């Protein structure tokens, strides 16, 4: 259990660091407890920090699809994989804003724009910044995922009003090179550091079902929990196997193991939103319900993610009604309710 303090933690606390370091051993102990105990612990932690029936809703848009130079073994958009996906140019700003307006009308509070880039080119930055400014002006939270960022690019995005940057570590440091060879785990951490130093909120998580072990999944969460500040948002994706990719025939993750990872994320990062991300079209209502019970409190809405399918609004509405879930209001709306002011 988390209350067993390791020698490293004791040292950190003695040195004045109030946040205990999470060791692999502590995380494994939590992860492997009987399922009912794990779920009880996760739900207890969840209720200390969140409304247990409120789910944050984000909407994704691919602003630049396909033709990516990176070789991520799971991705439909890698130019290295014969997936048959047609590459497109960066979308016009006006089109992005029209799509964002529709998402806002459908109840999304965060708009997340993704590009199939290794990193943004300086010539693309003006359009990207205009997208951030336009979406922000609609009153939605903004998120982007554009690949690696330099410190300067991160600062420009922050100044334009970008709230969150998504950059997944995807798996453990140990397993990383089995999945991606065109960049390293350390590159990923460097961008996360640039995002944090620029003052943005961090969204970082990973994918389950790529042939990794339980140990890899646990270590991935330990890395995230031990960042100087944990990510505000932790997407947990179930691999969507894409024909033509290296991982098209990977062994699927067992649903119970998937829920265990969600619960561990909730316990190790008690104040972060844990997002039940890709792969929901293949999940039963019961599995999604268990994930919410284990502490997942965010989803992607709409019928497409970036290139792959997602359940869509009417199916999610039915699930929410059945489970008594409601959309989480924006943070500023929650604060306004507490102070009695209009947001
Ligand atoms: N190019 C940018 C990057 O890689 O950082 C942003 C877009 S990338 C598609 C965003 C994330 O989507 C990846 O890091 C990965 O975790 C997730 N993802 C991509 N393809 C997926 C798949 N087939 N199944 C599940 N998750 C996937
Ligand atoms: C994340 O962790 N999952 C989202 C978002 N961050 C950008 C992307 C999921 C992509 C699923 C595959 C596709 O749509 O191509
Ligand atoms: Fe490119 Fe991102 Fe896909 Fe990797 S995950 S191939 S970086 S779009």
Short mmCIF file of C-alpha atoms and ligand atoms in Angstrom, two decimals:
data_model
loop_
_atom_site.label_atom_id
_atom_site.label_comp_id
_atom_site.label_asym_id
_atom_site.label_seq_id
_atom_site.Cartn_x
_atom_site.Cartn_y
_atom_site.Cartn_z
CA UNK A 1 0.00 0.00 0.00
CA UNK A 2 1.06 3.57 -0.60
CA UNK A 3 1.54 4.33 3.06
CA UNK A 4 4.64 2.12 3.25
CA UNK A 5 7.48 4.59 2.90
CA UNK A 6 10.58 3.54 0.98
CA UNK A 7 14.10 4.73 1.94
CA UNK A 8 14.08 6.99 -1.20
CA UNK A 9 10.81 8.57 -0.08
CA UNK A 10 12.08 9.05 3.44
CA UNK A 11 15.16 10.80 2.02
CA UNK A 12 13.08 13.01 -0.27
CA UNK A 13 10.83 13.99 2.60
CA UNK A 14 13.82 14.72 4.82
CA UNK A 15 15.15 16.97 2.04
CA UNK A 16 11.87 18.93 2.08
CA UNK A 17 10.15 17.38 -0.96
CA UNK A 18 6.53 16.96 0.20
CA UNK A 19 5.54 14.59 -2.63
CA UNK A 20 6.66 11.02 -1.99
CA UNK A 21 8.53 9.26 -4.80
CA UNK A 22 6.56 6.27 -6.02
CA UNK A 23 8.71 3.16 -6.29
CA UNK A 24 8.04 0.28 -8.68
CA UNK A 25 7.63 -1.94 -5.66
CA UNK A 26 4.89 0.23 -4.14
CA UNK A 27 3.05 0.40 -7.46
CA UNK A 28 3.25 -3.37 -8.01
CA UNK A 29 1.86 -4.01 -4.57
CA UNK A 30 -1.13 -1.77 -5.29
CA UNK A 31 -1.65 -3.23 -8.77
CA UNK A 32 -1.60 -6.89 -7.72
CA UNK A 33 -3.97 -6.68 -4.73
CA UNK A 34 -7.27 -8.53 -5.04
CA UNK A 35 -9.42 -6.81 -7.67
CA UNK A 36 -12.15 -5.78 -5.22
CA UNK A 37 -9.60 -4.21 -2.86
CA UNK A 38 -7.95 -2.37 -5.75
CA UNK A 39 -11.25 -1.00 -6.99
CA UNK A 40 -12.29 0.03 -3.48
CA UNK A 41 -9.00 1.87 -2.96
CA UNK A 42 -9.24 3.59 -6.35
CA UNK A 43 -12.85 4.66 -5.85
CA UNK A 44 -12.06 5.94 -2.34
CA UNK A 45 -9.17 8.06 -3.67
CA UNK A 46 -11.34 9.23 -6.57
CA UNK A 47 -14.09 10.51 -4.28
CA UNK A 48 -11.58 12.51 -2.22
CA UNK A 49 -10.76 14.66 -5.25
CA UNK A 50 -13.61 14.49 -7.77
CA UNK A 51 -17.35 14.27 -8.20
CA UNK A 52 -17.58 10.50 -8.80
CA UNK A 53 -20.35 10.90 -11.40
CA UNK A 54 -18.88 13.69 -13.53
CA UNK A 55 -16.93 12.96 -16.71
CA UNK A 56 -14.82 15.53 -18.56
CA UNK A 57 -15.49 15.50 -22.32
CA UNK A 58 -12.85 16.30 -24.92
CA UNK A 59 -13.24 16.34 -28.70
CA UNK A 60 -10.45 15.48 -31.11
CA UNK A 61 -9.73 16.73 -34.60
CA UNK A 62 -6.93 15.65 -36.90
CA UNK A 63 -5.68 18.95 -38.34
CA UNK A 64 -2.95 17.23 -40.39
CA UNK A 65 -3.42 13.58 -41.26
CA UNK A 66 -0.98 10.87 -42.38
CA UNK A 67 2.45 10.87 -44.01
CA UNK A 68 4.24 11.06 -40.64
CA UNK A 69 8.01 10.41 -40.70
CA UNK A 70 7.96 8.65 -37.30
CA UNK A 71 7.75 4.84 -37.13
CA UNK A 72 5.37 4.33 -34.17
CA UNK A 73 4.37 0.67 -34.55
CA UNK A 74 0.71 1.25 -33.64
CA UNK A 75 -0.09 4.23 -35.83
CA UNK A 76 -2.23 4.43 -38.97
CA UNK A 77 -0.49 7.71 -39.88
CA UNK A 78 3.13 6.55 -40.06
CA UNK A 79 4.59 6.78 -43.56
CA UNK A 80 6.52 3.59 -42.69
CA UNK A 81 3.34 1.48 -42.52
CA UNK A 82 1.25 0.49 -45.55
CA UNK A 83 -2.10 1.35 -43.93
CA UNK A 84 -3.71 2.83 -47.05
CA UNK A 85 -4.38 6.13 -45.24
CA UNK A 86 -4.37 9.16 -47.54
CA UNK A 87 -2.06 11.94 -46.30
CA UNK A 88 -3.46 15.46 -46.21
CA UNK A 89 -2.06 18.97 -45.75
CA UNK A 90 -2.56 21.13 -42.66
CA UNK A 91 -6.26 22.05 -42.46
CA UNK A 92 -7.33 25.65 -43.09
CA UNK A 93 -7.87 27.66 -39.88
CA UNK A 94 -11.50 28.50 -40.75
CA UNK A 95 -12.36 24.82 -41.20
CA UNK A 96 -10.84 23.93 -37.86
CA UNK A 97 -12.83 26.69 -36.17
CA UNK A 98 -16.07 25.56 -37.83
CA UNK A 99 -15.50 22.01 -36.49
CA UNK A 100 -14.67 23.38 -33.03
CA UNK A 101 -17.92 25.37 -32.98
CA UNK A 102 -19.88 22.17 -33.65
CA UNK A 103 -18.05 20.39 -30.82
CA UNK A 104 -18.87 23.20 -28.41
CA UNK A 105 -22.55 23.04 -29.39
CA UNK A 106 -22.47 19.28 -28.72
CA UNK A 107 -21.20 19.90 -25.15
CA UNK A 108 -17.42 19.46 -25.39
CA UNK A 109 -15.44 21.60 -22.99
CA UNK A 110 -11.99 20.86 -24.42
CA UNK A 111 -10.92 20.84 -28.06
CA UNK A 112 -7.85 18.80 -28.90
CA UNK A 113 -6.12 19.25 -32.27
CA UNK A 114 -3.65 16.61 -33.46
CA UNK A 115 -1.09 16.64 -36.26
CA UNK A 116 0.89 13.75 -37.74
CA UNK A 117 4.24 15.44 -37.33
CA UNK A 118 7.56 14.54 -35.74
CA UNK A 119 7.56 18.20 -34.65
CA UNK A 120 5.92 21.35 -36.01
CA UNK A 121 7.81 23.25 -38.74
CA UNK A 122 8.31 26.95 -38.09
CA UNK A 123 6.38 27.71 -41.31
CA UNK A 124 3.28 25.99 -39.83
CA UNK A 125 3.35 27.78 -36.49
CA UNK A 126 1.32 30.86 -37.53
CA UNK A 127 -1.64 28.74 -38.63
CA UNK A 128 -1.42 26.55 -35.55
CA UNK A 129 -1.34 29.60 -33.27
CA UNK A 130 -4.38 31.09 -35.05
CA UNK A 131 -6.26 27.82 -34.40
CA UNK A 132 -5.45 28.01 -30.69
CA UNK A 133 -6.55 31.65 -30.48
CA UNK A 134 -9.79 30.96 -32.38
CA UNK A 135 -10.82 27.95 -30.27
CA UNK A 136 -9.89 29.72 -27.05
CA UNK A 137 -12.08 32.68 -28.04
CA UNK A 138 -15.07 30.28 -28.19
CA UNK A 139 -14.68 29.61 -24.46
CA UNK A 140 -13.34 26.06 -24.76
CA UNK A 141 -10.16 24.71 -23.25
CA UNK A 142 -7.53 24.13 -25.91
CA UNK A 143 -5.24 21.14 -26.36
CA UNK A 144 -2.79 20.23 -29.10
CA UNK A 145 -0.63 17.26 -29.95
CA UNK A 146 1.90 18.09 -32.63
CA UNK A 147 4.90 15.91 -31.79
CA UNK A 148 8.14 17.15 -30.21
CA UNK A 149 8.34 20.83 -29.21
CA UNK A 150 11.34 23.07 -28.70
CA UNK A 151 11.24 25.41 -25.66
CA UNK A 152 10.51 28.34 -28.03
CA UNK A 153 7.62 26.58 -29.75
CA UNK A 154 6.16 25.65 -26.38
CA UNK A 155 6.32 29.28 -25.26
CA UNK A 156 4.64 30.53 -28.43
CA UNK A 157 1.80 28.03 -27.99
CA UNK A 158 1.35 29.06 -24.36
CA UNK A 159 1.25 32.73 -25.32
CA UNK A 160 -1.43 32.00 -27.94
CA UNK A 161 -3.62 30.50 -25.19
CA UNK A 162 -2.89 26.78 -25.37
CA UNK A 163 -4.03 25.18 -22.11
CA UNK A 164 -2.89 21.55 -22.55
CA UNK A 165 -0.28 19.75 -24.62
CA UNK A 166 -0.68 16.01 -25.24
CA UNK A 167 2.50 14.01 -25.61
CA UNK A 168 2.30 10.37 -24.57
CA UNK A 169 5.15 8.34 -23.15
CA UNK A 170 3.13 5.43 -24.57
CA UNK A 171 4.83 2.59 -22.65
CA UNK A 172 7.69 1.85 -20.25
CA UNK A 173 11.20 3.11 -20.95
CA UNK A 174 12.26 -0.55 -21.25
CA UNK A 175 9.68 -1.45 -23.94
CA UNK A 176 9.80 1.85 -25.85
CA UNK A 177 12.28 0.82 -28.55
CA UNK A 178 10.18 -2.28 -29.36
CA UNK A 179 7.43 0.08 -30.51
CA UNK A 180 9.21 3.18 -31.83
CA UNK A 181 12.78 3.56 -33.09
CA UNK A 182 12.68 7.02 -34.69
CA UNK A 183 12.84 8.81 -31.32
CA UNK A 184 13.65 7.87 -27.73
CA UNK A 185 11.84 7.81 -24.42
CA UNK A 186 14.20 10.59 -23.30
CA UNK A 187 13.06 12.75 -26.27
CA UNK A 188 9.50 12.34 -25.01
CA UNK A 189 10.43 13.45 -21.49
CA UNK A 190 12.32 16.45 -22.88
CA UNK A 191 9.23 17.75 -24.68
CA UNK A 192 7.13 17.20 -21.54
CA UNK A 193 9.67 19.29 -19.69
CA UNK A 194 9.50 22.05 -22.32
CA UNK A 195 5.70 22.06 -22.11
CA UNK A 196 5.75 22.31 -18.31
CA UNK A 197 8.44 25.01 -18.29
CA UNK A 198 6.34 27.09 -20.69
CA UNK A 199 3.52 26.97 -18.13
CA UNK A 200 1.10 24.66 -19.95
CA UNK A 201 -0.82 21.75 -18.49
CA UNK A 202 0.49 18.33 -19.41
CA UNK A 203 -1.54 15.50 -20.92
CA UNK A 204 0.49 12.30 -21.08
CA UNK A 205 -0.35 8.62 -20.95
CA UNK A 206 0.04 5.55 -23.08
CA UNK A 207 -1.35 2.54 -24.90
CA UNK A 208 -2.13 -0.93 -23.56
CA UNK A 209 -2.17 -4.03 -25.76
CA UNK A 210 1.08 -3.58 -27.68
CA UNK A 211 2.61 -6.84 -26.37
CA UNK A 212 3.97 -5.17 -23.21
CA UNK A 213 3.92 -6.87 -19.80
CA UNK A 214 2.07 -5.81 -16.65
CA UNK A 215 5.47 -4.64 -15.40
CA UNK A 216 5.78 -2.26 -18.40
CA UNK A 217 2.33 -0.84 -17.75
CA UNK A 218 3.11 -0.28 -14.08
CA UNK A 219 6.49 1.32 -14.85
CA UNK A 220 4.90 3.66 -17.38
CA UNK A 221 2.55 4.96 -14.68
CA UNK A 222 5.40 5.22 -12.16
CA UNK A 223 7.32 7.42 -14.66
CA UNK A 224 4.30 9.70 -15.09
CA UNK A 225 3.53 9.88 -11.37
CA UNK A 226 7.15 10.77 -10.57
CA UNK A 227 7.44 13.66 -13.06
CA UNK A 228 8.30 16.89 -11.22
CA UNK A 229 4.56 17.56 -11.45
CA UNK A 230 2.27 14.71 -12.55
CA UNK A 231 0.29 15.27 -15.78
CA UNK A 232 -3.06 16.97 -15.22
CA UNK A 233 -4.49 14.54 -17.74
CA UNK A 234 -3.55 10.88 -18.25
CA UNK A 235 -4.98 9.21 -21.37
CA UNK A 236 -5.07 5.42 -21.22
CA UNK A 237 -5.58 4.07 -24.74
CA UNK A 238 -6.47 0.50 -25.65
CA UNK A 239 -4.61 -0.32 -28.85
CA UNK A 240 -6.81 -0.04 -31.93
CA UNK A 241 -5.13 -2.62 -34.16
CA UNK A 242 -4.63 -1.04 -37.58
CA UNK A 243 -4.09 -3.36 -40.58
CA UNK A 244 -0.69 -2.68 -42.14
CA UNK A 245 0.98 -1.60 -38.87
CA UNK A 246 3.58 -3.65 -37.02
CA UNK A 247 1.11 -4.16 -34.16
CA UNK A 248 -1.89 -5.18 -36.28
CA UNK A 249 -1.93 -8.65 -34.68
CA UNK A 250 -0.79 -7.82 -31.15
CA UNK A 251 -2.33 -9.88 -28.32
CA UNK A 252 -5.28 -7.85 -26.93
CA UNK A 253 -5.09 -6.72 -23.32
CA UNK A 254 -7.43 -8.59 -20.94
CA UNK A 255 -10.26 -6.27 -19.82
CA UNK A 256 -9.56 -6.94 -16.12
CA UNK A 257 -5.90 -5.98 -16.61
CA UNK A 258 -7.06 -2.82 -18.40
CA UNK A 259 -9.21 -1.85 -15.40
CA UNK A 260 -6.30 -2.57 -13.04
CA UNK A 261 -4.17 -0.05 -14.95
CA UNK A 262 -6.91 2.59 -14.75
CA UNK A 263 -7.20 2.00 -11.00
CA UNK A 264 -3.43 2.25 -10.52
CA UNK A 265 -3.35 5.51 -12.50
CA UNK A 266 -6.10 6.91 -10.26
CA UNK A 267 -4.28 5.90 -7.06
CA UNK A 268 -0.83 7.10 -8.14
CA UNK A 269 -2.13 10.39 -9.60
CA UNK A 270 -5.10 11.22 -7.37
CA UNK A 271 -5.77 14.72 -8.70
CA UNK A 272 -5.26 14.01 -12.42
CA UNK A 273 -8.04 13.36 -14.89
CA UNK A 274 -7.65 9.78 -16.14
CA UNK A 275 -9.01 9.50 -19.68
CA UNK A 276 -10.56 6.35 -21.05
CA UNK A 277 -9.24 7.09 -24.53
CA UNK A 278 -8.88 5.06 -27.75
CA UNK A 279 -10.52 1.67 -28.07
CA UNK A 280 -13.96 2.37 -26.58
CA UNK A 281 -15.77 1.05 -29.69
CA UNK A 282 -14.49 -2.42 -28.76
CA UNK A 283 -15.41 -2.10 -25.07
CA UNK A 284 -18.67 -3.31 -23.61
CA UNK A 285 -20.77 -0.97 -21.48
CA UNK A 286 -19.79 -3.13 -18.50
CA UNK A 287 -16.06 -2.64 -19.13
CA UNK A 288 -16.48 1.12 -19.49
CA UNK A 289 -18.57 1.16 -16.28
CA UNK A 290 -15.77 -0.68 -14.46
CA UNK A 291 -13.24 1.84 -15.79
CA UNK A 292 -15.35 4.72 -14.42
CA UNK A 293 -15.61 2.87 -11.10
CA UNK A 294 -11.82 2.48 -11.10
CA UNK A 295 -11.45 6.26 -11.43
CA UNK A 296 -11.51 7.11 -15.15
CA UNK A 297 -13.21 10.51 -15.42
CA UNK A 298 -12.65 11.74 -18.93
CA UNK A 299 -13.44 10.54 -22.47
CA UNK A 300 -13.14 11.60 -26.09
CA UNK A 301 -16.56 12.27 -27.58
CA UNK A 302 -17.72 12.12 -31.18
CA UNK A 303 -17.66 9.36 -33.78
CA UNK A 304 -13.99 9.72 -34.77
CA UNK A 305 -10.75 10.05 -32.85
CA UNK A 306 -7.98 11.13 -35.23
CA UNK A 307 -8.43 8.50 -37.94
CA UNK A 308 -10.17 5.67 -36.08
CA UNK A 309 -13.76 5.17 -34.90
CA UNK A 310 -15.16 6.24 -31.53
CA UNK A 311 -18.63 5.37 -30.15
CA UNK A 312 -20.29 8.71 -31.03
CA UNK A 313 -22.55 11.04 -29.09
CA UNK A 314 -25.84 9.13 -29.11
CA UNK A 315 -24.23 5.92 -27.85
CA UNK A 316 -22.38 7.81 -25.10
CA UNK A 317 -25.56 9.63 -24.12
CA UNK A 318 -27.29 6.27 -23.60
CA UNK A 319 -24.36 4.94 -21.56
CA UNK A 320 -24.24 8.08 -19.40
CA UNK A 321 -27.99 7.85 -18.76
CA UNK A 322 -27.75 4.19 -17.80
CA UNK A 323 -24.87 4.90 -15.39
CA UNK A 324 -26.18 8.22 -14.06
CA UNK A 325 -23.09 10.05 -15.29
CA UNK A 326 -23.03 13.72 -16.25
CA UNK A 327 -20.57 15.92 -18.16
CA UNK A 328 -18.08 17.71 -15.92
CA UNK A 329 -18.43 21.48 -16.17
CA UNK A 330 -15.42 23.64 -17.02
CA UNK A 331 -13.15 24.41 -14.04
CA UNK A 332 -14.02 28.13 -14.26
CA UNK A 333 -17.74 27.25 -14.10
CA UNK A 334 -17.14 25.14 -10.97
CA UNK A 335 -15.21 28.04 -9.39
CA UNK A 336 -17.93 30.54 -10.35
CA UNK A 337 -20.56 28.31 -8.71
CA UNK A 338 -18.52 28.32 -5.49
CA UNK A 339 -18.12 32.11 -5.47
CA UNK A 340 -21.65 32.82 -6.70
CA UNK A 341 -20.38 34.76 -9.77
CA UNK A 342 -21.25 34.19 -13.43
CA UNK A 343 -18.48 32.43 -15.40
N1 LIG B 1 2.11 12.93 -33.72
C1 LIG B 1 1.87 13.28 -32.38
C2 LIG B 1 2.56 12.38 -31.40
O1 LIG B 1 2.75 11.20 -31.69
O2 LIG B 1 2.84 12.85 -30.30
C3 LIG B 1 0.41 13.39 -32.04
C4 LIG B 1 -0.60 12.42 -32.57
S1 LIG B 1 -0.48 10.75 -31.98
C5 LIG B 1 -1.62 9.95 -33.07
C6 LIG B 1 -1.24 10.76 -30.39
C7 LIG B 1 -1.31 9.48 -29.60
O3 LIG B 1 -2.37 8.67 -30.08
C8 LIG B 1 -0.14 8.56 -29.62
O4 LIG B 1 0.88 8.97 -28.77
C9 LIG B 1 -0.74 7.24 -29.15
O5 LIG B 1 -0.65 7.13 -27.75
C10 LIG B 1 -2.20 7.36 -29.59
N2 LIG B 1 -2.49 6.40 -30.68
C11 LIG B 1 -2.10 6.50 -31.95
N3 LIG B 1 -2.53 5.43 -32.67
C12 LIG B 1 -3.20 4.64 -31.81
C13 LIG B 1 -3.85 3.38 -31.94
N4 LIG B 1 -3.88 2.72 -33.09
N5 LIG B 1 -4.44 2.84 -30.86
C14 LIG B 1 -4.41 3.51 -29.68
N6 LIG B 1 -3.79 4.69 -29.49
C15 LIG B 1 -3.20 5.26 -30.53
C1 LIG B 2 -4.40 10.09 -26.89
O1 LIG B 2 -3.77 9.59 -25.92
N1 LIG B 2 -5.27 9.43 -27.63
C2 LIG B 2 -5.78 10.28 -28.68
C3 LIG B 2 -5.12 11.65 -28.35
N2 LIG B 2 -4.25 11.34 -27.27
C4 LIG B 2 -4.49 12.45 -29.39
C5 LIG B 2 -5.49 9.74 -30.02
C6 LIG B 2 -6.01 8.35 -30.22
C7 LIG B 2 -5.72 7.95 -31.62
C8 LIG B 2 -6.37 6.69 -31.98
C9 LIG B 2 -6.06 6.24 -33.35
C10 LIG B 2 -6.53 7.13 -34.46
O2 LIG B 2 -7.59 7.80 -34.35
O3 LIG B 2 -5.85 7.16 -35.47
FE1 LIG B 3 3.42 10.20 -36.22
FE2 LIG B 3 2.23 10.61 -33.88
FE3 LIG B 3 1.50 8.53 -35.45
FE4 LIG B 3 3.86 8.49 -34.24
S1 LIG B 3 1.84 8.51 -33.25
S2 LIG B 3 3.47 7.98 -36.39
S3 LIG B 3 4.42 10.65 -34.28
S4 LIG B 3 1.26 10.70 -35.89
#
